[in-house]
XYZ file of C-alpha atoms in Angstrom:
404
model
C 14.147 6.472 10.374
C 14.570 2.920 8.396
C 16.880 1.212 10.982
C 14.778 -1.533 12.706
C 18.273 -2.694 14.869
C 18.461 1.117 16.191
C 21.404 1.325 14.880
C 22.195 4.998 12.435
C 23.484 2.504 9.969
C 20.618 5.298 7.281
C 22.094 8.388 8.091
C 25.108 7.753 6.403
C 23.149 6.625 3.330
C 21.582 10.052 2.704
C 24.798 12.097 2.558
C 24.149 11.129 -1.557
C 22.605 14.687 -1.374
C 25.665 15.995 -1.827
C 26.795 15.443 -5.109
C 22.821 15.293 -5.658
C 22.941 17.281 -8.824
C 26.278 15.228 -10.701
C 23.632 12.140 -10.209
C 20.448 14.226 -11.585
C 22.980 14.820 -14.876
C 24.601 11.564 -15.174
C 20.395 10.094 -14.482
C 19.377 12.722 -17.043
C 21.291 13.346 -20.426
C 19.370 10.915 -22.211
C 15.822 12.377 -20.928
C 13.609 14.827 -23.236
C 11.514 16.356 -20.519
C 7.923 14.879 -20.788
C 5.134 16.521 -22.798
C 2.235 17.447 -21.321
C -0.514 19.269 -22.530
C -2.764 19.701 -19.132
C 0.834 22.529 -18.856
C -1.903 25.249 -17.567
C -3.918 23.339 -15.387
C -3.235 21.149 -12.374
C -4.921 17.471 -12.852
C -5.155 15.172 -9.483
C -2.544 13.061 -9.955
C -2.792 9.343 -6.806
C -2.238 11.275 -3.861
C 0.167 8.043 -1.990
C 1.448 8.290 2.278
C 4.454 6.533 2.308
C 4.059 4.384 5.261
C 6.079 2.529 8.101
C 4.461 -0.518 9.045
C 6.435 -1.472 11.953
C 5.759 0.232 15.397
C 4.970 -2.929 17.645
C 2.809 -2.095 20.916
C 1.267 -4.061 24.321
C -0.748 -4.543 25.139
C -1.535 -6.098 20.585
C 1.976 -6.775 21.568
C 3.613 -8.196 24.021
C 5.631 -5.435 24.418
C 7.229 -2.425 22.730
C 8.861 -1.588 19.867
C 12.299 0.261 18.369
C 10.191 2.458 17.032
C 7.899 3.753 20.357
C 11.179 3.195 22.570
C 14.946 3.593 20.265
C 15.896 1.608 23.291
C 15.788 4.948 25.224
C 12.236 6.016 26.050
C 9.283 4.131 28.179
C 5.950 3.860 26.379
C 4.218 1.632 29.740
C 5.174 5.262 31.599
C 2.171 7.196 31.256
C 2.379 10.809 31.991
C -0.429 13.647 31.142
C -2.235 10.305 30.349
C -0.123 9.709 27.707
C 2.904 7.149 26.423
C 6.371 8.202 26.870
C 7.503 7.379 23.015
C 10.179 7.760 20.860
C 8.699 11.508 19.191
C 8.682 15.025 20.071
C 4.741 14.883 18.019
C 1.997 12.297 19.767
C -1.078 10.292 18.187
C -3.878 11.430 18.007
C -5.029 8.190 18.365
C -2.178 6.967 21.263
C 0.032 4.668 19.858
C -0.699 2.140 17.566
C 0.706 -1.581 16.936
C 1.505 -1.499 13.211
C -0.468 -5.461 13.190
C -3.354 -3.977 14.506
C -6.396 -3.375 11.775
C -7.710 -2.038 13.110
C -5.887 0.636 13.434
C -4.998 -0.086 9.956
C -9.168 0.461 9.116
C -8.731 3.970 10.479
C -5.795 5.059 8.779
C -7.259 4.225 4.850
C -10.320 6.053 6.120
C -8.764 8.954 7.372
C -6.590 9.002 4.393
C -9.829 8.335 1.831
C -11.437 11.431 3.231
C -8.616 13.835 3.356
C -8.486 12.689 -0.604
C -5.572 10.343 -0.242
C -5.686 7.549 -2.372
C -3.247 4.930 -0.670
C 0.276 4.418 1.021
C 3.970 3.527 -0.404
C 4.859 1.394 2.092
C 7.973 0.804 2.780
C 9.279 -3.261 2.876
C 12.389 -4.683 3.490
C 12.054 -7.498 2.344
C 11.519 -11.410 2.914
C 14.050 -12.424 5.161
C 13.917 -13.320 9.289
C 16.236 -10.606 9.896
C 15.984 -8.439 12.656
C 11.793 -7.763 12.736
C 11.244 -8.089 8.826
C 8.992 -10.363 9.534
C 6.897 -8.767 11.751
C 6.961 -5.750 9.178
C 6.044 -8.353 5.844
C 2.832 -9.273 8.041
C 1.874 -6.068 8.710
C 2.748 -5.452 5.056
C -0.054 -7.913 3.889
C -2.427 -7.049 6.252
C -1.933 -3.641 5.300
C -2.804 -4.620 1.082
C -5.197 -7.033 2.800
C -6.848 -3.491 4.524
C -5.974 -1.587 1.127
C -7.996 -3.990 -1.227
C -11.038 -4.301 1.723
C -11.586 -0.396 1.632
C -10.446 -0.030 -2.222
C -7.377 2.288 -1.550
C -4.092 2.435 -3.642
C -0.793 0.056 -2.354
C 3.354 0.334 -3.924
C 5.953 -0.900 -2.291
C 9.063 0.925 -1.886
C 12.116 -1.226 -1.136
C 14.896 -0.378 0.764
C 17.919 -1.659 0.280
C 19.579 -0.705 3.723
C 18.426 -3.944 3.380
C 21.544 -5.763 2.015
C 24.663 -4.215 4.504
C 22.224 -5.877 7.138
C 21.734 -9.185 5.764
C 25.752 -9.635 4.989
C 26.562 -7.817 7.764
C 24.689 -10.811 9.755
C 26.033 -13.677 7.496
C 22.666 -14.345 5.926
C 24.240 -12.729 2.227
C 27.224 -13.354 0.231
C 28.367 -9.531 -1.456
C 28.344 -11.204 -4.488
C 25.022 -12.412 -4.652
C 23.358 -8.789 -4.310
C 21.733 -8.407 -6.765
C 20.049 -11.865 -7.184
C 18.324 -11.913 -3.953
C 17.004 -8.365 -5.024
C 15.520 -10.047 -8.126
C 14.019 -13.201 -6.392
C 12.197 -10.316 -3.707
C 10.586 -8.545 -6.909
C 9.791 -12.036 -8.800
C 7.720 -13.282 -5.543
C 6.229 -9.809 -4.905
C 5.375 -10.518 -9.008
C 3.963 -13.468 -7.518
C 2.276 -12.210 -5.287
C 1.236 -8.953 -4.611
C 1.847 -7.243 -7.899
C -0.962 -8.626 -8.449
C -3.365 -7.447 -6.793
C -5.915 -5.320 -7.569
C -4.746 -2.038 -5.355
C -1.578 -2.608 -6.856
C -0.576 0.518 -8.945
C 0.509 0.139 -12.235
C 1.397 2.009 -15.552
C 0.794 1.020 -18.981
C 0.458 -2.262 -16.849
C 3.295 -2.318 -15.309
C 3.655 -2.503 -11.175
C 5.166 0.183 -9.866
C 7.970 -0.138 -8.415
C 9.791 2.668 -5.231
C 13.440 1.756 -3.461
C 14.729 3.814 -0.717
C 18.583 4.533 0.147
C 21.432 4.195 -2.142
C 23.411 1.658 0.382
C 22.567 -2.090 -0.883
C 22.772 -1.861 -5.455
C 24.552 0.917 -6.879
C 22.913 2.380 -10.267
C 24.870 -0.147 -12.339
C 22.976 -2.796 -10.107
C 20.327 -1.213 -10.190
C 20.020 -1.927 -14.154
C 21.182 -5.426 -14.045
C 17.986 -6.806 -11.447
C 15.918 -4.530 -13.747
C 16.462 -6.383 -16.273
C 16.769 -9.831 -15.102
C 13.385 -9.243 -13.093
C 10.600 -11.612 -14.808
C 8.483 -9.241 -16.083
C 8.737 -5.388 -15.970
C 8.047 -3.185 -13.068
C 7.904 0.948 -13.632
C 10.702 2.126 -10.963
C 11.826 5.188 -9.169
C 14.697 5.765 -7.463
C 15.513 7.934 -4.989
C 16.504 12.080 -5.364
C 17.642 11.149 -9.261
C 16.638 9.293 -11.986
C 18.937 6.159 -11.611
C 19.577 4.292 -15.428
C 16.785 2.564 -16.358
C 14.081 3.962 -13.949
C 11.225 5.976 -15.313
C 11.622 8.598 -12.640
C 13.044 9.216 -8.965
C 11.495 10.451 -6.331
C 11.269 13.294 -4.092
C 12.752 13.056 -0.017
C 12.644 15.743 2.196
C 16.315 16.420 3.155
C 16.973 17.662 6.540
C 20.959 18.633 6.012
C 19.454 21.437 2.649
C 16.244 21.893 3.955
C 13.689 23.344 1.262
C 16.871 24.524 -1.132
C 16.816 20.193 -1.587
C 13.637 19.975 -2.823
C 13.533 22.965 -5.039
C 16.324 20.823 -6.955
C 14.694 18.212 -7.364
C 11.457 18.885 -8.338
C 14.075 21.807 -11.169
C 16.116 18.091 -12.420
C 12.842 16.398 -12.646
C 11.286 18.359 -15.843
C 13.844 16.667 -17.180
C 12.297 13.150 -16.407
C 9.758 10.956 -18.943
C 7.747 11.096 -15.298
C 8.641 11.470 -11.460
C 7.479 10.906 -8.069
C 7.314 15.107 -5.791
C 7.132 15.174 -2.261
C 4.891 16.789 -0.173
C 6.214 16.659 3.757
C 4.758 18.555 6.655
C 8.215 19.868 8.920
C 11.694 17.338 10.172
C 11.819 17.281 13.341
C 13.564 13.971 14.813
C 13.733 12.749 18.607
C 17.701 10.860 17.654
C 18.979 13.040 19.930
C 16.827 12.779 22.685
C 17.110 8.828 22.327
C 20.718 9.116 22.817
C 21.105 7.767 18.854
C 24.325 10.124 17.181
C 23.558 14.067 17.046
C 20.083 13.763 14.647
C 19.479 15.928 11.846
C 18.286 18.823 11.599
C 15.180 20.296 11.671
C 12.714 21.454 8.431
C 10.585 24.457 10.563
C 6.913 23.139 10.586
C 6.067 26.497 9.851
C 3.019 27.017 11.052
C 1.866 24.592 8.113
C 3.272 26.691 5.479
C 5.536 23.931 4.618
C 3.079 21.729 3.704
C 1.417 24.039 1.982
C 4.591 25.151 -0.349
C 6.179 21.371 -1.264
C 2.153 20.238 -1.769
C 1.820 22.939 -4.103
C 4.989 22.851 -5.413
C 4.777 18.729 -6.215
C 1.298 19.054 -7.538
C 1.872 21.640 -10.517
C 4.275 19.140 -11.170
C 1.302 17.375 -13.030
C 3.237 14.601 -12.396
C 0.971 10.799 -12.031
C 1.925 10.402 -8.156
C 2.492 12.599 -5.466
C 3.885 11.168 -2.632
C 3.184 11.994 0.986
C 5.984 11.677 2.968
C 5.274 10.446 5.169
C 1.968 9.444 6.963
C 3.663 8.150 10.272
C 7.608 8.395 10.531
C 6.198 9.918 14.257
C 10.584 9.128 15.450
C 11.690 11.485 12.297
C 7.895 14.697 13.178
C 7.712 14.570 9.127
C 3.986 12.779 9.707
C 0.941 14.370 8.307
C -1.394 10.833 10.708
C -2.954 13.547 12.725
C -1.918 14.474 15.922
C -1.790 15.908 19.779
C -0.053 19.032 18.565
C -1.684 19.210 14.240
C -5.049 18.296 14.512
C -6.258 16.684 11.511
C -4.468 20.453 9.686
C -2.592 19.165 7.649
C -5.526 16.774 5.950
C -7.608 19.855 5.756
C -5.286 21.482 3.283
C -5.267 18.045 0.661
C -9.223 17.471 1.080
C -9.614 21.161 0.469
C -6.709 20.752 -2.697
C -8.230 17.463 -4.047
C -12.135 19.295 -3.740
C -10.527 22.347 -6.233
C -9.391 19.411 -8.404
C -13.165 17.567 -8.133
C -12.139 14.952 -6.546
C -13.588 14.785 -3.015
C -17.511 15.207 -1.481
C -15.877 15.039 1.850
C -16.066 18.160 4.121
C -13.055 18.644 6.700
C -15.587 17.084 9.592
C -16.149 14.325 8.379
C -11.668 13.221 9.134
C -12.996 12.657 12.382
C -15.137 9.191 11.317
C -12.643 6.657 11.227
C -11.009 7.686 14.361
C -15.275 6.838 16.249
C -15.098 4.156 14.326
C -12.192 2.911 16.277
C -13.154 3.417 19.143
C -17.027 1.691 18.238
C -14.192 -0.919 17.798
C -12.786 -0.268 20.323
C -15.425 -1.092 23.152
C -17.023 -4.709 21.610
C -19.609 -3.739 19.135
C -20.705 -6.009 16.556
C -17.932 -6.380 14.362
C -21.084 -7.048 11.446
C -22.710 -3.466 12.556
C -19.550 -1.127 11.621
C -18.905 -3.171 8.611
C -22.075 -1.479 7.520
C -21.269 1.471 9.093
C -17.579 1.665 7.092
C -19.194 0.484 4.263
C -21.396 3.421 4.259
C -18.550 5.936 4.317
C -16.155 4.220 1.661
C -19.755 5.121 -0.383
C -19.629 8.467 0.861
C -24.129 8.606 2.610
C -22.289 9.841 5.325
C -26.171 10.295 7.400
C -26.648 7.073 7.446
C -23.523 5.982 9.032
C -23.836 8.934 11.014
C -27.530 7.753 12.104
C -26.451 4.450 12.564
C -23.381 5.971 15.003
C -26.263 6.934 17.506
C -27.141 2.894 17.945
C -23.486 2.664 19.685
């Protein structure tokens, strides 16, 4: 849930789904569809996992953050060896801090071995409001690790931050467009230049989540005014000026929403379809409204079905939603409940497309590396193991494990 203050502001923004088809029609009226010579063949796209950089945990930080507590749960309280956290599920690595570089390394290495190419990161901009500055710092650390481990990186701009800034009297209503232009220009000056940042036709890829900040016309103004062109994708439908839309699980409509999105996307020049395992939020238990309807995990069939449907579209990017939204239960990050199940599905399919040499047993390697780092082993020794894993030299990496 994208609300770092603990207020259910985002719930209203997602009600756009009731007018989904009308918006799709508006966004595709001039589209001629994408002619693809690969129509009978699924070619591996970039697989990018939607990543939340918003977790704060002791002892890495001096307190537990809202996304583990939701002002209701007490992670400092342990039960059966687990922290009490705001989730129906539990990370295999335990509750973690998003600023912990060892955890970031673990996440990215696990993705790499699964066949995921990188991350789409939830970004709340540059303003120091709520915990936005911390999210920015954590995102920067994640980008550094992407560069180090040769992983891909994309920003998803959270435009609901505009409403929060206006409410806090940090931004005037009339300055919303200028504010977004300034923030995207900052990205252009710094992060867009990273060798890890994804570009299409020399344009950096940029997503925006939600519809609470700028309307379609205002986003068109932003795209016209930024310092250099971006390959822009809007959530749920194709806004004017966007390359296409990107999919997202909408629990109010379940899998039917995803099917309609995929049908509409066939008329766009490009799209970013979504694969997701389930939707099972903790909001009602946390005392935050009634929560959303559930999208069933269905013993893994939901993920397999949405993943295959996304691949069949032959888009340049497929988004996995999400890597680690534990509050909404959409995570594919290894968990106590599901283990590596969804990552094994990805890995197997990527191997079929000729894009991986790793095996299911290899998925446990990053956790072993994290445990070695936490044991206080020589950083140089562990970095050598990481280097070997990235090169696919797993036998040599395992040999070094025996010395720790």
